[in-house]
Amino acid sequence: MTTAPHHDRLLIVDFGSQVTQLIARRVRESGVYCEIHPYDRVEQMLGAFAPKAVILSGGPASAHEAESPKIPKGVLELGVPVLGICYGEMALCDALGGAVESGHAREFGRAEIRFERESPLVAGLGDIGELETVWMSHGDKITAMPLGFEVVATSEGSPFAIIADEGRRIYGIQFHPEVAHTPRGALILRNFTHRISGFSGDWTMASFREETVARIRAQVGQGRVICGLSGGVDSSVAAVLIHEAIGDQLTCVFVDHGLLRLNEAEQVVTLFRDHYNIPLIHVDAADQFLGELKGVSDPEQKRKIIGRLFVEVFDRQASRIEGAAFLAQGTLYPDVIESVSARGGPSAVIKSHHNVGGLPETMKLKLVEPLRELFKDEVRALGRELGLPAPFVARHPFPGPGLAIRIPGEVTKERVAVLQKADAVFLDEIRKAGLYDEIWQAFAVLLPVRTVGVMGDARTYDEVCALRAVTSTDGMTADFFEFPWEVLGRAATRIINEVRGINRVVYDVTSKPPGTIEWE
């Protein structure tokens, strides 16, 4: 990527930790531009990237084993500050002459570290002898430091919880400062980026907006751009940003597959045609999508059908726009990272409804991806910077396949209508209670289960609706939202009374484990 020429850059070397993205998010939050690159692809980009500092991520391997990932050649020769986190610290010790062994007591979960000496890395955290809560996750143990290093902090299970070679500005920490379970971990990372590495913190959405507008103009020239508008926050922010750059050279194509939330299609059309006056083609393809989904129950097959049809319908419209040379997409940085690192693994399946890193061979368009460097929270910040309506920018994430994957079993027009109404009631009650912004994602699911019930003096045999709401700070882990019972009660009562076809409502209280990529 490397498209931030006016900013100092920090490189994150990824050794496979499930929370590497959190390091980048915390670093970005302090105004420092950074990128994640897999350890085995760093050497070829190191010179061009020219990082001002390097962070080595955690990972599942054992640093002392011959086949384990090693620090890429050249990283320790740059002369810039280096911070190793968990496996990254062990990789540093292995590379610089220390010792790492297996078979010792493991540390997983909360732990207390004790500060043994002062260091700019822990400035503002506590005095010598004081304790600090952190989150450990390691099975191996450092048994000897390399020459030149000193112990900054220890824990009960780790005599080298923080180590430092202040002269060479090389640091290692055994815990994870990037996760919320290390309460003041962000301060440690900020100390590394600002105090030790000298970053100014000039990575802002205002600067990104200005630089990206100029970059879009340079890339597109006098060409025409087509934007595949889904109605979600990502593609909407991308469209508004591109329109600011090139005006009516942009045409948005909104493929309405009939699987959106209640009245969402009308809201999208109104926002872009009336509020922003952006050229918009609204394609009502609901009957075509529902027709091809008839009889299909497998969720992955649904995704593939919807993805294929979306491209086909969009391509037909694009071919009618004279002079179209570019396709704009709302691709985000996590999509890019996962498409690079998946290599056919689980995330390649999970992200199968995304079109990352390429287009169908039949579509002869060049890609414009202005959000390719951003995380979701940064996209929202950019949306606010661009002046999009606050309720629109703050909307909960909504999957590309829409309600199709929230209707287990066959998707029909009737079942979609039932779920749209139930989902709308649920969100309405959440908003009325002032809880919408406390929840990361909330939605209803129409289960493929029918139950017998009694409503008034009549028996019913209708479907079950499940309600789901989760809290999250990063979208990588989540926990169920603890609703006040009266809010859940009002939502359930209204759904039963107002939505014909549902006679039972349940609330899902499972949590999302670390390492999974999306919550749909």
PDB file of N, CA and C in Angstrom, residues 388-427:
ATOM      1  N   LEU A 388     -21.468  13.773   6.551  1.00  0.00           N
ATOM      2  CA  LEU A 388     -22.597  12.858   6.437  1.00  0.00           C
ATOM      3  C   LEU A 388     -23.447  12.942   7.699  1.00  0.00           C
ATOM      4  N   PRO A 389     -24.766  12.733   7.591  1.00  0.00           N
ATOM      5  CA  PRO A 389     -25.640  12.804   8.773  1.00  0.00           C
ATOM      6  C   PRO A 389     -25.171  11.858   9.871  1.00  0.00           C
ATOM      7  N   ALA A 390     -25.153  12.338  11.093  1.00  0.00           N
ATOM      8  CA  ALA A 390     -24.639  11.560  12.220  1.00  0.00           C
ATOM      9  C   ALA A 390     -25.320  10.199  12.378  1.00  0.00           C
ATOM     10  N   PRO A 391     -26.673  10.117  12.280  1.00  0.00           N
ATOM     11  CA  PRO A 391     -27.307   8.801  12.422  1.00  0.00           C
ATOM     12  C   PRO A 391     -26.862   7.817  11.339  1.00  0.00           C
ATOM     13  N   PHE A 392     -26.576   8.333  10.159  1.00  0.00           N
ATOM     14  CA  PHE A 392     -26.136   7.458   9.067  1.00  0.00           C
ATOM     15  C   PHE A 392     -24.724   6.937   9.335  1.00  0.00           C
ATOM     16  N   VAL A 393     -23.831   7.826   9.751  1.00  0.00           N
ATOM     17  CA  VAL A 393     -22.447   7.432  10.010  1.00  0.00           C
ATOM     18  C   VAL A 393     -22.358   6.437  11.159  1.00  0.00           C
ATOM     19  N   ALA A 394     -23.247   6.584  12.148  1.00  0.00           N
ATOM     20  CA  ALA A 394     -23.188   5.743  13.345  1.00  0.00           C
ATOM     21  C   ALA A 394     -23.927   4.416  13.188  1.00  0.00           C
ATOM     22  N   ARG A 395     -24.455   4.141  12.001  1.00  0.00           N
ATOM     23  CA  ARG A 395     -25.233   2.912  11.827  1.00  0.00           C
ATOM     24  C   ARG A 395     -24.400   1.670  12.113  1.00  0.00           C
ATOM     25  N   HIS A 396     -25.042   0.678  12.679  1.00  0.00           N
ATOM     26  CA  HIS A 396     -24.374  -0.584  12.969  1.00  0.00           C
ATOM     27  C   HIS A 396     -23.947  -1.272  11.674  1.00  0.00           C
ATOM     28  N   PRO A 397     -22.873  -2.082  11.725  1.00  0.00           N
ATOM     29  CA  PRO A 397     -22.447  -2.829  10.542  1.00  0.00           C
ATOM     30  C   PRO A 397     -23.576  -3.727  10.030  1.00  0.00           C
ATOM     31  N   PHE A 398     -23.645  -3.849   8.717  1.00  0.00           N
ATOM     32  CA  PHE A 398     -24.673  -4.683   8.091  1.00  0.00           C
ATOM     33  C   PHE A 398     -24.004  -5.503   6.998  1.00  0.00           C
ATOM     34  N   PRO A 399     -24.157  -6.829   6.996  1.00  0.00           N
ATOM     35  CA  PRO A 399     -23.414  -7.677   6.057  1.00  0.00           C
ATOM     36  C   PRO A 399     -23.853  -7.494   4.610  1.00  0.00           C
ATOM     37  N   GLY A 400     -22.923  -7.734   3.693  1.00  0.00           N
ATOM     38  CA  GLY A 400     -23.219  -7.617   2.275  1.00  0.00           C
ATOM     39  C   GLY A 400     -24.398  -8.459   1.813  1.00  0.00           C
ATOM     40  N   PRO A 401     -24.503  -9.719   2.246  1.00  0.00           N
ATOM     41  CA  PRO A 401     -25.650 -10.538   1.812  1.00  0.00           C
ATOM     42  C   PRO A 401     -26.968 -10.114   2.446  1.00  0.00           C
ATOM     43  N   GLY A 402     -26.930  -9.110   3.311  1.00  0.00           N
ATOM     44  CA  GLY A 402     -28.161  -8.580   3.894  1.00  0.00           C
ATOM     45  C   GLY A 402     -28.899  -9.594   4.743  1.00  0.00           C
ATOM     46  N   LEU A 403     -30.240  -9.531   4.663  1.00  0.00           N
ATOM     47  CA  LEU A 403     -31.069 -10.375   5.522  1.00  0.00           C
ATOM     48  C   LEU A 403     -31.041 -11.848   5.122  1.00  0.00           C
ATOM     49  N   ALA A 404     -30.444 -12.158   3.972  1.00  0.00           N
ATOM     50  CA  ALA A 404     -30.432 -13.556   3.517  1.00  0.00           C
ATOM     51  C   ALA A 404     -29.732 -14.466   4.510  1.00  0.00           C
ATOM     52  N   ILE A 405     -28.675 -13.948   5.173  1.00  0.00           N
ATOM     53  CA  ILE A 405     -27.968 -14.810   6.120  1.00  0.00           C
ATOM     54  C   ILE A 405     -28.514 -14.639   7.535  1.00  0.00           C
ATOM     55  N   ARG A 406     -29.561 -13.840   7.658  1.00  0.00           N
ATOM     56  CA  ARG A 406     -30.272 -13.746   8.938  1.00  0.00           C
ATOM     57  C   ARG A 406     -31.627 -14.446   8.842  1.00  0.00           C
ATOM     58  N   ILE A 407     -31.784 -15.193   7.766  1.00  0.00           N
ATOM     59  CA  ILE A 407     -32.950 -16.065   7.598  1.00  0.00           C
ATOM     60  C   ILE A 407     -32.423 -17.467   7.325  1.00  0.00           C
ATOM     61  N   PRO A 408     -32.072 -18.221   8.352  1.00  0.00           N
ATOM     62  CA  PRO A 408     -31.652 -19.604   8.137  1.00  0.00           C
ATOM     63  C   PRO A 408     -32.756 -20.367   7.407  1.00  0.00           C
ATOM     64  N   GLY A 409     -32.359 -21.201   6.470  1.00  0.00           N
ATOM     65  CA  GLY A 409     -33.347 -21.888   5.656  1.00  0.00           C
ATOM     66  C   GLY A 409     -33.646 -21.105   4.388  1.00  0.00           C
ATOM     67  N   GLU A 410     -34.744 -21.414   3.763  1.00  0.00           N
ATOM     68  CA  GLU A 410     -35.083 -20.784   2.484  1.00  0.00           C
ATOM     69  C   GLU A 410     -35.467 -19.318   2.681  1.00  0.00           C
ATOM     70  N   VAL A 411     -35.026 -18.477   1.761  1.00  0.00           N
ATOM     71  CA  VAL A 411     -35.352 -17.050   1.778  1.00  0.00           C
ATOM     72  C   VAL A 411     -36.501 -16.806   0.805  1.00  0.00           C
ATOM     73  N   THR A 412     -37.595 -16.297   1.325  1.00  0.00           N
ATOM     74  CA  THR A 412     -38.745 -15.964   0.480  1.00  0.00           C
ATOM     75  C   THR A 412     -39.125 -14.502   0.699  1.00  0.00           C
ATOM     76  N   LYS A 413     -39.896 -13.969  -0.214  1.00  0.00           N
ATOM     77  CA  LYS A 413     -40.342 -12.579  -0.104  1.00  0.00           C
ATOM     78  C   LYS A 413     -41.123 -12.376   1.189  1.00  0.00           C
ATOM     79  N   GLU A 414     -41.941 -13.360   1.544  1.00  0.00           N
ATOM     80  CA  GLU A 414     -42.777 -13.258   2.735  1.00  0.00           C
ATOM     81  C   GLU A 414     -41.915 -13.264   4.008  1.00  0.00           C
ATOM     82  N   ARG A 415     -40.919 -14.148   4.049  1.00  0.00           N
ATOM     83  CA  ARG A 415     -40.065 -14.228   5.243  1.00  0.00           C
ATOM     84  C   ARG A 415     -39.198 -12.972   5.377  1.00  0.00           C
ATOM     85  N   VAL A 416     -38.742 -12.425   4.249  1.00  0.00           N
ATOM     86  CA  VAL A 416     -37.984 -11.175   4.287  1.00  0.00           C
ATOM     87  C   VAL A 416     -38.839 -10.057   4.880  1.00  0.00           C
ATOM     88  N   ALA A 417     -40.096  -9.967   4.449  1.00  0.00           N
ATOM     89  CA  ALA A 417     -40.993  -8.912   4.940  1.00  0.00           C
ATOM     90  C   ALA A 417     -41.223  -9.056   6.443  1.00  0.00           C
ATOM     91  N   VAL A 418     -41.386 -10.280   6.919  1.00  0.00           N
ATOM     92  CA  VAL A 418     -41.585 -10.517   8.347  1.00  0.00           C
ATOM     93  C   VAL A 418     -40.355 -10.065   9.127  1.00  0.00           C
ATOM     94  N   LEU A 419     -39.165 -10.473   8.655  1.00  0.00           N
ATOM     95  CA  LEU A 419     -37.936 -10.121   9.368  1.00  0.00           C
ATOM     96  C   LEU A 419     -37.679  -8.614   9.324  1.00  0.00           C
ATOM     97  N   GLN A 420     -37.963  -7.971   8.203  1.00  0.00           N
ATOM     98  CA  GLN A 420     -37.773  -6.520   8.121  1.00  0.00           C
ATOM     99  C   GLN A 420     -38.587  -5.800   9.195  1.00  0.00           C
ATOM    100  N   LYS A 421     -39.824  -6.216   9.373  1.00  0.00           N
ATOM    101  CA  LYS A 421     -40.687  -5.566  10.360  1.00  0.00           C
ATOM    102  C   LYS A 421     -40.206  -5.836  11.786  1.00  0.00           C
ATOM    103  N   ALA A 422     -39.832  -7.078  12.079  1.00  0.00           N
ATOM    104  CA  ALA A 422     -39.353  -7.418  13.419  1.00  0.00           C
ATOM    105  C   ALA A 422     -38.055  -6.682  13.732  1.00  0.00           C
ATOM    106  N   ASP A 423     -37.150  -6.655  12.766  1.00  0.00           N
ATOM    107  CA  ASP A 423     -35.869  -5.975  12.933  1.00  0.00           C
ATOM    108  C   ASP A 423     -36.070  -4.476  13.172  1.00  0.00           C
ATOM    109  N   ALA A 424     -37.018  -3.883  12.439  1.00  0.00           N
ATOM    110  CA  ALA A 424     -37.295  -2.448  12.596  1.00  0.00           C
ATOM    111  C   ALA A 424     -37.848  -2.128  13.987  1.00  0.00           C
ATOM    112  N   VAL A 425     -38.709  -2.989  14.491  1.00  0.00           N
ATOM    113  CA  VAL A 425     -39.258  -2.792  15.833  1.00  0.00           C
ATOM    114  C   VAL A 425     -38.141  -2.868  16.873  1.00  0.00           C
ATOM    115  N   PHE A 426     -37.286  -3.860  16.751  1.00  0.00           N
ATOM    116  CA  PHE A 426     -36.182  -4.051  17.690  1.00  0.00           C
ATOM    117  C   PHE A 426     -35.284  -2.812  17.734  1.00  0.00           C
ATOM    118  N   LEU A 427     -34.872  -2.325  16.555  1.00  0.00           N
ATOM    119  CA  LEU A 427     -34.004  -1.153  16.503  1.00  0.00           C
ATOM    120  C   LEU A 427     -34.727   0.099  17.010  1.00  0.00           C
TER     121      LEU A 427
END
